[in-house]
Short mmCIF file of C-alpha atoms in Angstrom, two decimals:
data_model
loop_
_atom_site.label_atom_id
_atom_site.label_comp_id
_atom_site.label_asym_id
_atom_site.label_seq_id
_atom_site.Cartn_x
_atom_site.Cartn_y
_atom_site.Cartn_z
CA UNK A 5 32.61 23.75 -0.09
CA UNK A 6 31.88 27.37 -0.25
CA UNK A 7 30.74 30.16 -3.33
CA UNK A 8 34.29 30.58 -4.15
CA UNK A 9 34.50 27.22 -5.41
CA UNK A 10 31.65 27.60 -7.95
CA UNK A 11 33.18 26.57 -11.47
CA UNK A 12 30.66 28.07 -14.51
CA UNK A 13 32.75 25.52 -16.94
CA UNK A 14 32.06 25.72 -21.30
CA UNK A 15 30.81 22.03 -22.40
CA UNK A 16 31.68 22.88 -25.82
CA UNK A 17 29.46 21.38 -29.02
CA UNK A 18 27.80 19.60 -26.72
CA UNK A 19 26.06 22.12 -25.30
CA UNK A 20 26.42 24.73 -27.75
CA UNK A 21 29.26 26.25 -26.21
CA UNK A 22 27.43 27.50 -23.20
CA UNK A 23 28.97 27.36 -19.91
CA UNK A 24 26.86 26.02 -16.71
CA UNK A 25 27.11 25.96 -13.36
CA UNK A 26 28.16 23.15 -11.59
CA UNK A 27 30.55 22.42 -8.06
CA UNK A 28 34.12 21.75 -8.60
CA UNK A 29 36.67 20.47 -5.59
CA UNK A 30 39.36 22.69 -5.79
CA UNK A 31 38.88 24.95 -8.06
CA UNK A 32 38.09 28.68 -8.54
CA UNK A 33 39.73 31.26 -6.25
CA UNK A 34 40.05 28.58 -3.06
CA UNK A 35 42.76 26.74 -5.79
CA UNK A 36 43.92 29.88 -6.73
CA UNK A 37 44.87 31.86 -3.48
CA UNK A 38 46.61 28.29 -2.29
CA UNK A 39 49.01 28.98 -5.20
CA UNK A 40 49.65 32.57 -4.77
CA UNK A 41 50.37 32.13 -1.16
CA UNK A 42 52.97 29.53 -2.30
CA UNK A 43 54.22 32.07 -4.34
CA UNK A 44 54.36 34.96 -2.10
CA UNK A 45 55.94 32.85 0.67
CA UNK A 46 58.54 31.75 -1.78
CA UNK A 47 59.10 35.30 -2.30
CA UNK A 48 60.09 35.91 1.41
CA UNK A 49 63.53 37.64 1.79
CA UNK A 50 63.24 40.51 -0.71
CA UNK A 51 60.68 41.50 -2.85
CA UNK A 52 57.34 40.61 -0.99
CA UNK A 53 55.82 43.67 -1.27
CA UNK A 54 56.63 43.50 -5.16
CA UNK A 55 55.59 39.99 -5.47
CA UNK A 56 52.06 40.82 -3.72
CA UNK A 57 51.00 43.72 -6.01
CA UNK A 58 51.41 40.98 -9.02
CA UNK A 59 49.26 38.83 -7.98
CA UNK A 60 46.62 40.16 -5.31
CA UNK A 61 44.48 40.70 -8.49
CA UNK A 62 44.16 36.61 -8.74
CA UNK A 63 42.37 36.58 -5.57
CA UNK A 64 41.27 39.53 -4.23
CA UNK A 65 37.89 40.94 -5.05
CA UNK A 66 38.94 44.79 -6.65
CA UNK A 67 37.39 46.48 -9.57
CA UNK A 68 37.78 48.97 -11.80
CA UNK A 69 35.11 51.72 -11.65
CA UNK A 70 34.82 51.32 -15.31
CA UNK A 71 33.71 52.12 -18.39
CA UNK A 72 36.79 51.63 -19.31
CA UNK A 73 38.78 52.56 -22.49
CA UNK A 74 41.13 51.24 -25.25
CA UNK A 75 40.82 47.89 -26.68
CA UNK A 76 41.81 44.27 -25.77
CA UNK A 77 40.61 41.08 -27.21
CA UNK A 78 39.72 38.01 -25.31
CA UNK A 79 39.34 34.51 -26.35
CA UNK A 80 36.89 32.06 -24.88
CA UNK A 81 37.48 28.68 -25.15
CA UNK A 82 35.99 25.24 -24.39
CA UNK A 83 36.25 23.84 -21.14
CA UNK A 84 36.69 27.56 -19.51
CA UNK A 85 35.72 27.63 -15.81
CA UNK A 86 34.79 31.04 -14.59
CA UNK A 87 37.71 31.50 -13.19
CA UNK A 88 39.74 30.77 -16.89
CA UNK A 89 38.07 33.60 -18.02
CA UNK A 90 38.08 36.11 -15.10
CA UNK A 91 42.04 35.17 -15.02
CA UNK A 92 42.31 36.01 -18.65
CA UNK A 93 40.54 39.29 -18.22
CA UNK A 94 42.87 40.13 -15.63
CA UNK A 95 45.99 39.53 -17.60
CA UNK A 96 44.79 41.35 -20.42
CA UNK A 97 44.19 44.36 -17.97
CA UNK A 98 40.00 44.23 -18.28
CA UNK A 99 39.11 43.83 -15.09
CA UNK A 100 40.97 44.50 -11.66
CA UNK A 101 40.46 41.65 -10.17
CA UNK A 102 39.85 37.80 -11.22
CA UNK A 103 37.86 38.05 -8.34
CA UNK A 104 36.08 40.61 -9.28
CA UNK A 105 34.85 38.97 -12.36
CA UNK A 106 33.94 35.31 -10.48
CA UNK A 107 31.56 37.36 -8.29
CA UNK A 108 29.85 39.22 -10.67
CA UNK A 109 29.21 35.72 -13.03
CA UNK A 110 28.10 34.36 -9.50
CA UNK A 111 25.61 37.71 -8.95
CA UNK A 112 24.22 37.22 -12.54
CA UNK A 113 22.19 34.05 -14.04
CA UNK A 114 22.84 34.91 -17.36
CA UNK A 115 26.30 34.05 -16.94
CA UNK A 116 25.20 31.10 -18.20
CA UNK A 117 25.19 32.21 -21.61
CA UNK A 118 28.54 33.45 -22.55
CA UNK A 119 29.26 31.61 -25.80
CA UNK A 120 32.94 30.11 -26.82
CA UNK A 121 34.45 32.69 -29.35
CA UNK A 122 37.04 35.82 -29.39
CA UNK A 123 35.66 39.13 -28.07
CA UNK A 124 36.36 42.75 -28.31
CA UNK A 125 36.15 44.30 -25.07
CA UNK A 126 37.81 47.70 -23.70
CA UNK A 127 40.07 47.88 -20.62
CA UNK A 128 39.83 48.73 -17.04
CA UNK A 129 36.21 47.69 -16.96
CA UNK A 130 33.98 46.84 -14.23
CA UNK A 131 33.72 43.30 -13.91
CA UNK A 132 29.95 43.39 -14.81
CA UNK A 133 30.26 45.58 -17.70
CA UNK A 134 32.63 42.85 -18.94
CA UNK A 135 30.45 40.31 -18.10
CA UNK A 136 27.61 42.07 -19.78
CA UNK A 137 30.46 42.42 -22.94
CA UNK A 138 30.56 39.04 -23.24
CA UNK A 139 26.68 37.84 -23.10
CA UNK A 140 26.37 40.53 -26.01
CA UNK A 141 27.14 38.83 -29.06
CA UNK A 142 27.44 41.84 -31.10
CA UNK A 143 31.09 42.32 -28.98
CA UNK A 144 32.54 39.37 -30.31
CA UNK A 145 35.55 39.77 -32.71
CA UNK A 146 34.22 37.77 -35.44
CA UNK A 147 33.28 38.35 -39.12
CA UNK A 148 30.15 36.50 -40.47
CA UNK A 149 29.87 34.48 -43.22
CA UNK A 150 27.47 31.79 -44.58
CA UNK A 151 28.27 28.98 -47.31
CA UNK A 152 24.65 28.12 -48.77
CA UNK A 153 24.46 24.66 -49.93
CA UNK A 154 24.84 24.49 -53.57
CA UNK A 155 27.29 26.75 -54.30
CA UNK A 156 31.01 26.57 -56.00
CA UNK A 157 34.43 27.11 -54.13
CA UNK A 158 34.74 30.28 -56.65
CA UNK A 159 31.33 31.50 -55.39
CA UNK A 160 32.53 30.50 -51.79
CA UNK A 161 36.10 32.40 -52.02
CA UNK A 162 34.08 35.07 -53.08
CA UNK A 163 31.87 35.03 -50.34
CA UNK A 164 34.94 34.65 -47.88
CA UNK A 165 36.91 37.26 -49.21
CA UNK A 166 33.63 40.14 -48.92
CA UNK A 167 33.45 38.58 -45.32
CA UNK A 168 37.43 38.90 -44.02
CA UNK A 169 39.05 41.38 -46.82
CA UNK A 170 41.32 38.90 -47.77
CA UNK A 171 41.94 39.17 -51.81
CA UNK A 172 40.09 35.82 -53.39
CA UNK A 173 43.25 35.10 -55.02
CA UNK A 174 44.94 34.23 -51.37
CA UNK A 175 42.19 31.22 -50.78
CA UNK A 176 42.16 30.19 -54.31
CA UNK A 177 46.34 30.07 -53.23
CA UNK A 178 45.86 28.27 -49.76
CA UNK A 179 42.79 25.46 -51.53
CA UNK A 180 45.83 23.98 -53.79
CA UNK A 181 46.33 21.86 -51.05
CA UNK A 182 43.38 20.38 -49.37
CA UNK A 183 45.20 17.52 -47.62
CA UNK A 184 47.44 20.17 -45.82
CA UNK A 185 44.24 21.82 -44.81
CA UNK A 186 42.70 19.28 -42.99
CA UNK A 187 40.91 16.64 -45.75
CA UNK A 188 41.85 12.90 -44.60
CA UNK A 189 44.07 11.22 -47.71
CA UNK A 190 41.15 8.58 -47.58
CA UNK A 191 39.23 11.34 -49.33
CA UNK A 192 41.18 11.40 -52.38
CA UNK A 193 40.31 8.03 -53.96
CA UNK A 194 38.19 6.02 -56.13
CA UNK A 195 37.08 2.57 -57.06
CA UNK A 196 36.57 3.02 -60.17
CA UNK A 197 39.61 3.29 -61.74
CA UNK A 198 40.05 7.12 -62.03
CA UNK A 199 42.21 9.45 -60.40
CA UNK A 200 41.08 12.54 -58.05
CA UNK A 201 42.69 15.45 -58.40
CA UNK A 202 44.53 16.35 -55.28
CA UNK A 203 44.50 19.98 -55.88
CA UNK A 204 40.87 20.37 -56.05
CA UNK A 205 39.13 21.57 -52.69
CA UNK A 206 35.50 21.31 -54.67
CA UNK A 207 32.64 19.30 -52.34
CA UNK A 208 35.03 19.96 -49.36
CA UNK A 209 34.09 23.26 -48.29
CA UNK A 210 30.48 22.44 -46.02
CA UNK A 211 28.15 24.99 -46.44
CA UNK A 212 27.32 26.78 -43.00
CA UNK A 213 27.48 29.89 -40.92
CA UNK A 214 30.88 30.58 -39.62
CA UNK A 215 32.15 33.03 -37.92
CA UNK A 216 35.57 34.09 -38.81
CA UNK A 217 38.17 35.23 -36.58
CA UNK A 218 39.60 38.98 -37.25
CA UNK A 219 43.42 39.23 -38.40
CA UNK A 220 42.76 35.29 -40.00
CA UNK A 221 44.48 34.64 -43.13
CA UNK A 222 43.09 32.25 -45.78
CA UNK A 223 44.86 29.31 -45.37
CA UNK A 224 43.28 29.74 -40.52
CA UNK A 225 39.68 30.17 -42.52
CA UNK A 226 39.99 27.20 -45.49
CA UNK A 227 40.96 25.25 -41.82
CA UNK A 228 38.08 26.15 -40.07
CA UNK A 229 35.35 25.12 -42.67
CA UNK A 230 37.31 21.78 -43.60
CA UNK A 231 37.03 21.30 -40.07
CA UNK A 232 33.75 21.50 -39.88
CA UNK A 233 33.30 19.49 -43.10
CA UNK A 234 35.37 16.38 -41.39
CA UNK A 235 33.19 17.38 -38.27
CA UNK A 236 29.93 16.79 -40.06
CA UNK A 237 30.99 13.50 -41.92
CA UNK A 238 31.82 12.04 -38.91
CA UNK A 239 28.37 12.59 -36.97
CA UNK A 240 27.09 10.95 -40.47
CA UNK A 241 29.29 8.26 -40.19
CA UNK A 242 29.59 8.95 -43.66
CA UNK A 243 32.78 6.46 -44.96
CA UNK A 244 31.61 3.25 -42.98
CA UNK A 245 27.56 4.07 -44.66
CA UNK A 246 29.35 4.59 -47.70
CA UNK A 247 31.08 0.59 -47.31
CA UNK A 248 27.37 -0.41 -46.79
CA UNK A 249 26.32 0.49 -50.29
CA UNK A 250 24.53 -1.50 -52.69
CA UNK A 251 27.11 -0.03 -55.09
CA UNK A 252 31.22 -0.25 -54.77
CA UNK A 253 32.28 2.81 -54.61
CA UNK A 254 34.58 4.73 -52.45
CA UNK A 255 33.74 8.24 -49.96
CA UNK A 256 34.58 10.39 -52.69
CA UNK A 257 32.36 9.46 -55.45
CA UNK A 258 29.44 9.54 -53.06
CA UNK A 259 30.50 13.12 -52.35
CA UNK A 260 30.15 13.77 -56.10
CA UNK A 261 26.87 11.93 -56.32
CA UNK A 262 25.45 14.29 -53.87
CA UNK A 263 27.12 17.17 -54.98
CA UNK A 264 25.33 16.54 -58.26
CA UNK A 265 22.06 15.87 -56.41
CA UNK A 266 22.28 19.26 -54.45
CA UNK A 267 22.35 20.79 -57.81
CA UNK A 268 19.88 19.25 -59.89
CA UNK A 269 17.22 18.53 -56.80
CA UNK A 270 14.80 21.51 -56.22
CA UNK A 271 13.36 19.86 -53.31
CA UNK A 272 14.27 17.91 -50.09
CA UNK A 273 12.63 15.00 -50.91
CA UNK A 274 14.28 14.25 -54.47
CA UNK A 275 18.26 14.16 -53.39
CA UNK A 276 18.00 10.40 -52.51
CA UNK A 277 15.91 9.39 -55.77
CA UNK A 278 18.28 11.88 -57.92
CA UNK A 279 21.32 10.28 -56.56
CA UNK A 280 20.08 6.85 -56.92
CA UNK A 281 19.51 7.57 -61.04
CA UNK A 282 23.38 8.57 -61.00
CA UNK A 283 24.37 5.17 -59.35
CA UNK A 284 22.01 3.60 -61.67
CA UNK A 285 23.42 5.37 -64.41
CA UNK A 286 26.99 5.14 -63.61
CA UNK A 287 27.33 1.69 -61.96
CA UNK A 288 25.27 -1.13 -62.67
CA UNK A 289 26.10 -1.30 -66.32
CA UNK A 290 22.81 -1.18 -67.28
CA UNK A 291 22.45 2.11 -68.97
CA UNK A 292 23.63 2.20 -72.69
CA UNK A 293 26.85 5.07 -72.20
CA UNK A 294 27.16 4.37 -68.68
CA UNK A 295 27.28 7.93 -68.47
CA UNK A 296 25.08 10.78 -66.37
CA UNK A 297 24.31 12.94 -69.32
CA UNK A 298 23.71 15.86 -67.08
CA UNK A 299 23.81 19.84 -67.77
CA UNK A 300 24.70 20.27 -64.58
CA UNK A 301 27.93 18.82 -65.06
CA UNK A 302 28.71 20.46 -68.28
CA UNK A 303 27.41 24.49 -66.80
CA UNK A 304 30.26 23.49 -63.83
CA UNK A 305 33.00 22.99 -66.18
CA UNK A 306 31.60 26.40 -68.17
CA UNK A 307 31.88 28.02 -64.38
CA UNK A 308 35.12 27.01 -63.46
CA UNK A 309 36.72 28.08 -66.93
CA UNK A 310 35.53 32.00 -66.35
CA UNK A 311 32.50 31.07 -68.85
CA UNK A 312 28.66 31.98 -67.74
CA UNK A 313 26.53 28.90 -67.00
CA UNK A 314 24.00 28.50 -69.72
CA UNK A 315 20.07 27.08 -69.08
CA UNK A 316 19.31 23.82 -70.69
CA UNK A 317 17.81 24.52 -74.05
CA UNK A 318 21.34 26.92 -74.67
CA UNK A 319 23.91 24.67 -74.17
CA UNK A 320 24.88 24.14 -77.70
CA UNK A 321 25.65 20.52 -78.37
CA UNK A 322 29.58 21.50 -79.14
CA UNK A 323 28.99 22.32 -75.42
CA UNK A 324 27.48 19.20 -74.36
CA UNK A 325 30.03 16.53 -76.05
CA UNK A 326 33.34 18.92 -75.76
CA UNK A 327 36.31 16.44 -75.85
CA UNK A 328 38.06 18.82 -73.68
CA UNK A 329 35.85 19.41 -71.21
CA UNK A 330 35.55 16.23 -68.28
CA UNK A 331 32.47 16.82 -67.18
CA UNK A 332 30.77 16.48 -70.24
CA UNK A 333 27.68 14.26 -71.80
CA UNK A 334 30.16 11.10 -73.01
CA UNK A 335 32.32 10.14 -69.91
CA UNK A 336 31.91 7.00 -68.28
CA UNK A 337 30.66 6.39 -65.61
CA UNK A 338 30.35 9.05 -62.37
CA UNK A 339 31.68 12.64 -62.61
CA UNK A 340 35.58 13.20 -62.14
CA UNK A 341 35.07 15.61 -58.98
CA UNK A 342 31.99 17.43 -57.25
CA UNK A 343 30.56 20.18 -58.66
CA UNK A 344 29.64 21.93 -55.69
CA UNK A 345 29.40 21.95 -51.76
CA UNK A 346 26.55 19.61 -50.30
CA UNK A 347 24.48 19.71 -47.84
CA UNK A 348 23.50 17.30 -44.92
CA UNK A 349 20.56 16.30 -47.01
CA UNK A 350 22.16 15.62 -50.60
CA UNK A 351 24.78 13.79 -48.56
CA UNK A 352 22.05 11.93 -46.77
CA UNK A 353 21.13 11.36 -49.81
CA UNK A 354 24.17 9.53 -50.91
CA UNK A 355 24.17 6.95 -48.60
CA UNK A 356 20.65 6.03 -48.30
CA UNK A 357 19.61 6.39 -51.56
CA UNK A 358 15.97 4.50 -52.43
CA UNK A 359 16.22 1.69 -54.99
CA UNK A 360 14.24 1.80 -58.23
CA UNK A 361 15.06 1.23 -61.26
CA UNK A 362 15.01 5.07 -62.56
CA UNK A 363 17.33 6.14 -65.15
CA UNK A 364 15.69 9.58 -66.18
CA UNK A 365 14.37 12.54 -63.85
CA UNK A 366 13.15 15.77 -65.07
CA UNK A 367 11.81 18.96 -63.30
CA UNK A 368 8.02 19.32 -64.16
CA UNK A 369 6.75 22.46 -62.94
CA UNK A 370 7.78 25.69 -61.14
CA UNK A 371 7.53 24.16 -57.84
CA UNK A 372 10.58 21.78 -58.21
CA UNK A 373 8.23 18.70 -58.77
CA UNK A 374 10.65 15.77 -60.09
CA UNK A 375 9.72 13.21 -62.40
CA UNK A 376 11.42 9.98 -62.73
CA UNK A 377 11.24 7.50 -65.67
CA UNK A 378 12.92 3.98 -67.26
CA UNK A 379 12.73 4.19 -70.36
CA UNK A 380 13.86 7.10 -72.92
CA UNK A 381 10.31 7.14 -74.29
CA UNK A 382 9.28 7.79 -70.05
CA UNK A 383 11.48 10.83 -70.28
CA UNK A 384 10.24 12.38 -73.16
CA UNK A 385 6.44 11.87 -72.20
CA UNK A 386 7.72 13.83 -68.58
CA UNK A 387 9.52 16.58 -70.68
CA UNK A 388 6.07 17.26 -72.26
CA UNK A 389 4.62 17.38 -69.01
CA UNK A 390 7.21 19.89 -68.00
CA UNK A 391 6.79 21.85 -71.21
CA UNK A 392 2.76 22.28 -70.67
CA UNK A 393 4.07 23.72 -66.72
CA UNK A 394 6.18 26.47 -68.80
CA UNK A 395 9.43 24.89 -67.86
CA UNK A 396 11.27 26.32 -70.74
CA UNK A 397 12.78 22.32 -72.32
CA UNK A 398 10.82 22.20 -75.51
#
């Protein structure tokens, strides 16, 4: 085995997209030359000379002087050896040589930290200028853009549409469908006897940083974070916790449960007890309405409608009990969709959520403290609390 045969190979997720050195049989140039002799034998008769200036720049070491002009984008992908991506700077007329490029990621050890992702880099460059390109995050051909948790898919298209240029009314157009983007159908049922609405991307879109490919449309970006989202339920194992419930319910109203806890929760440590209250409330029959009661629910259906969400002691109580509204005070049981993106904690939250027997909670004080309470006459007592704190409820 000799240099040539060094492979610098992307382990994707696993480890964070960085490529690492390691010794591959056959591969790199060695693999390489073997096939363009092939070729250029096979070319014997007519045309050798031809043939040879095609593909010397596979496996001989030239380079480009450099700095190099114009533009030409690259993509790096998962599972790239070195020689991938020197051969896919070649073809795109970067560097001279694949060669060129394998010995300059052997000459430098922060080859090592090339990242997977598309990159803007110029062409007829000097195989360590590109190198240096590509270890420079600020090259790659990406657009920024981060979903905090909390938010609304309005709010997110929003955010999305500042990010890529892409009118809002082009992802509210490509979320109609959030089966064709990527959400399993197992997603889009209850046990409880109502129906989800198909059309509604709401809890689906997991708040992150992305990074968002130039020239994307809505429908390659919508993709990408529902992606992610399936990504993320899966390292939670999130349906099979869900079966393991103390409750019956299905995938999706957990997502609602801790869509409503990533709302209402100021702090890390309440999403579990908040979204155990909403089971209570909802499921075990033991609460008068079976209903959740919350403000939270009834501000959502305010926000979705074009309306500005109101604080608690504003919400009139036509708001709070409006027939036509289905998130409001009087419907059974849990909420008929999420009302907005969770987290990994709120979602946590949802499948390990601690038992009491809590059927009240209440901010108390400007630091997020949460009180929790039985009885009606528990909740009251805590809303005096959170008066004499200045929390605005009295």
């Amino acid at each position: 085995m000799n240099d040539d045969d060094l492979d610098l190979s992307f382990e994707g997720a696993e480890d964070r997209g960085r490529w690492k050195h390691r010794k591959k049989e056959g591969s790199g140039r060695t693999l390489m030359a073997f096939a363009m002799v092939i070729l250029l034998l096979g070319a014997l008769g007519g045309g050798v000379y031809v043939g040879y200036d095609k593909v010397k720049g596979y496996f001989s070491a030239e380079d480009f002087p450099g700095p190099g002009a114009g533009e030409a984008v690259i993509e790096v992908k998962s599972g790239n050896t070195a020689t991938d991506i020197a051969n896919t700077l070649f073809k795109a007329g970067v560097v001279k040589s694949a060669a060129a490029f394998v010995d300059a990621a052997k000459d430098n050890p922060k080859s090592t930290e090339v990242q997977v992702g598309s990159y803007l880099l110029k062409k007829e460059m000097k195989a360590s200028e590109a190198l240096t390109m590509l270890l420079d995050l600020k090259n790659k051909n990406v657009n920024k853009v981060t979903i905090p948790e909390g938010i609304i898919s309005l709010q997110i298209f929003d955010r999305l549409s500042k990010a890529s240029g892409i009118p809002v009314a082009e992802f509210k157009k490509a979320a109609k469908d959030p089966q064709k983007l990527g959400v399993p159908a197992l997603w889009f049922t209850r046990l409880d006897g109502k129906k989800v609405v198909k059309t509604d991307i709401e809890g689906f879109l997991y708040p992150a940083t992305y990074e968002i490919p130039k020239k994307s449309t809505a429908t390659d970006i919508l993709k990408m974070i529902i992606a992610n989202f399936n990504a993320e339920m899966d390292k939670l194992d999130f349906v099979a916790k869900v079966k393991k419930l103390d409750v019956k319910i299905s995938p999706y109203e957990a997502l609602v449960a801790a869509s409503i806890a990533q709302v209402e929760g100021l702090l890390p440590v309440d999403m579990g007890p908040i979204v155990r209250v909403l089971y209570n409330r909802a499921y075990t029959g033991n609460f008068p309405c079976s209903c959740l009661q919350l403000d939270s629910t009834v501000n959502y259906w305010l926000r979705i409608s074009g309306k500005d969400a109101k604080s608690s002691e504003k919400l009139l109580r036509d708001e709070l009990h409006d027939p036509k509204n289905p998130y409001n005070y009087d419907v059974k049981g849990m909420a008929v969709g999420p009302i907005s993106s969770p987290g990994e904690i709120a979602l946590k939250g949802a499948l390990n959520p601690p038992k009491s027997g809590y059927f009240f909670f209440v901010t108390i004080d400007k630091k997020g403290t949460t009180a929790y309470g039985v009885t009606n006459d528990d909740h009251k007592a805590n809303i005096q609390i959170a008066c004499r704190n200045g929390i605005p409820l009295c």
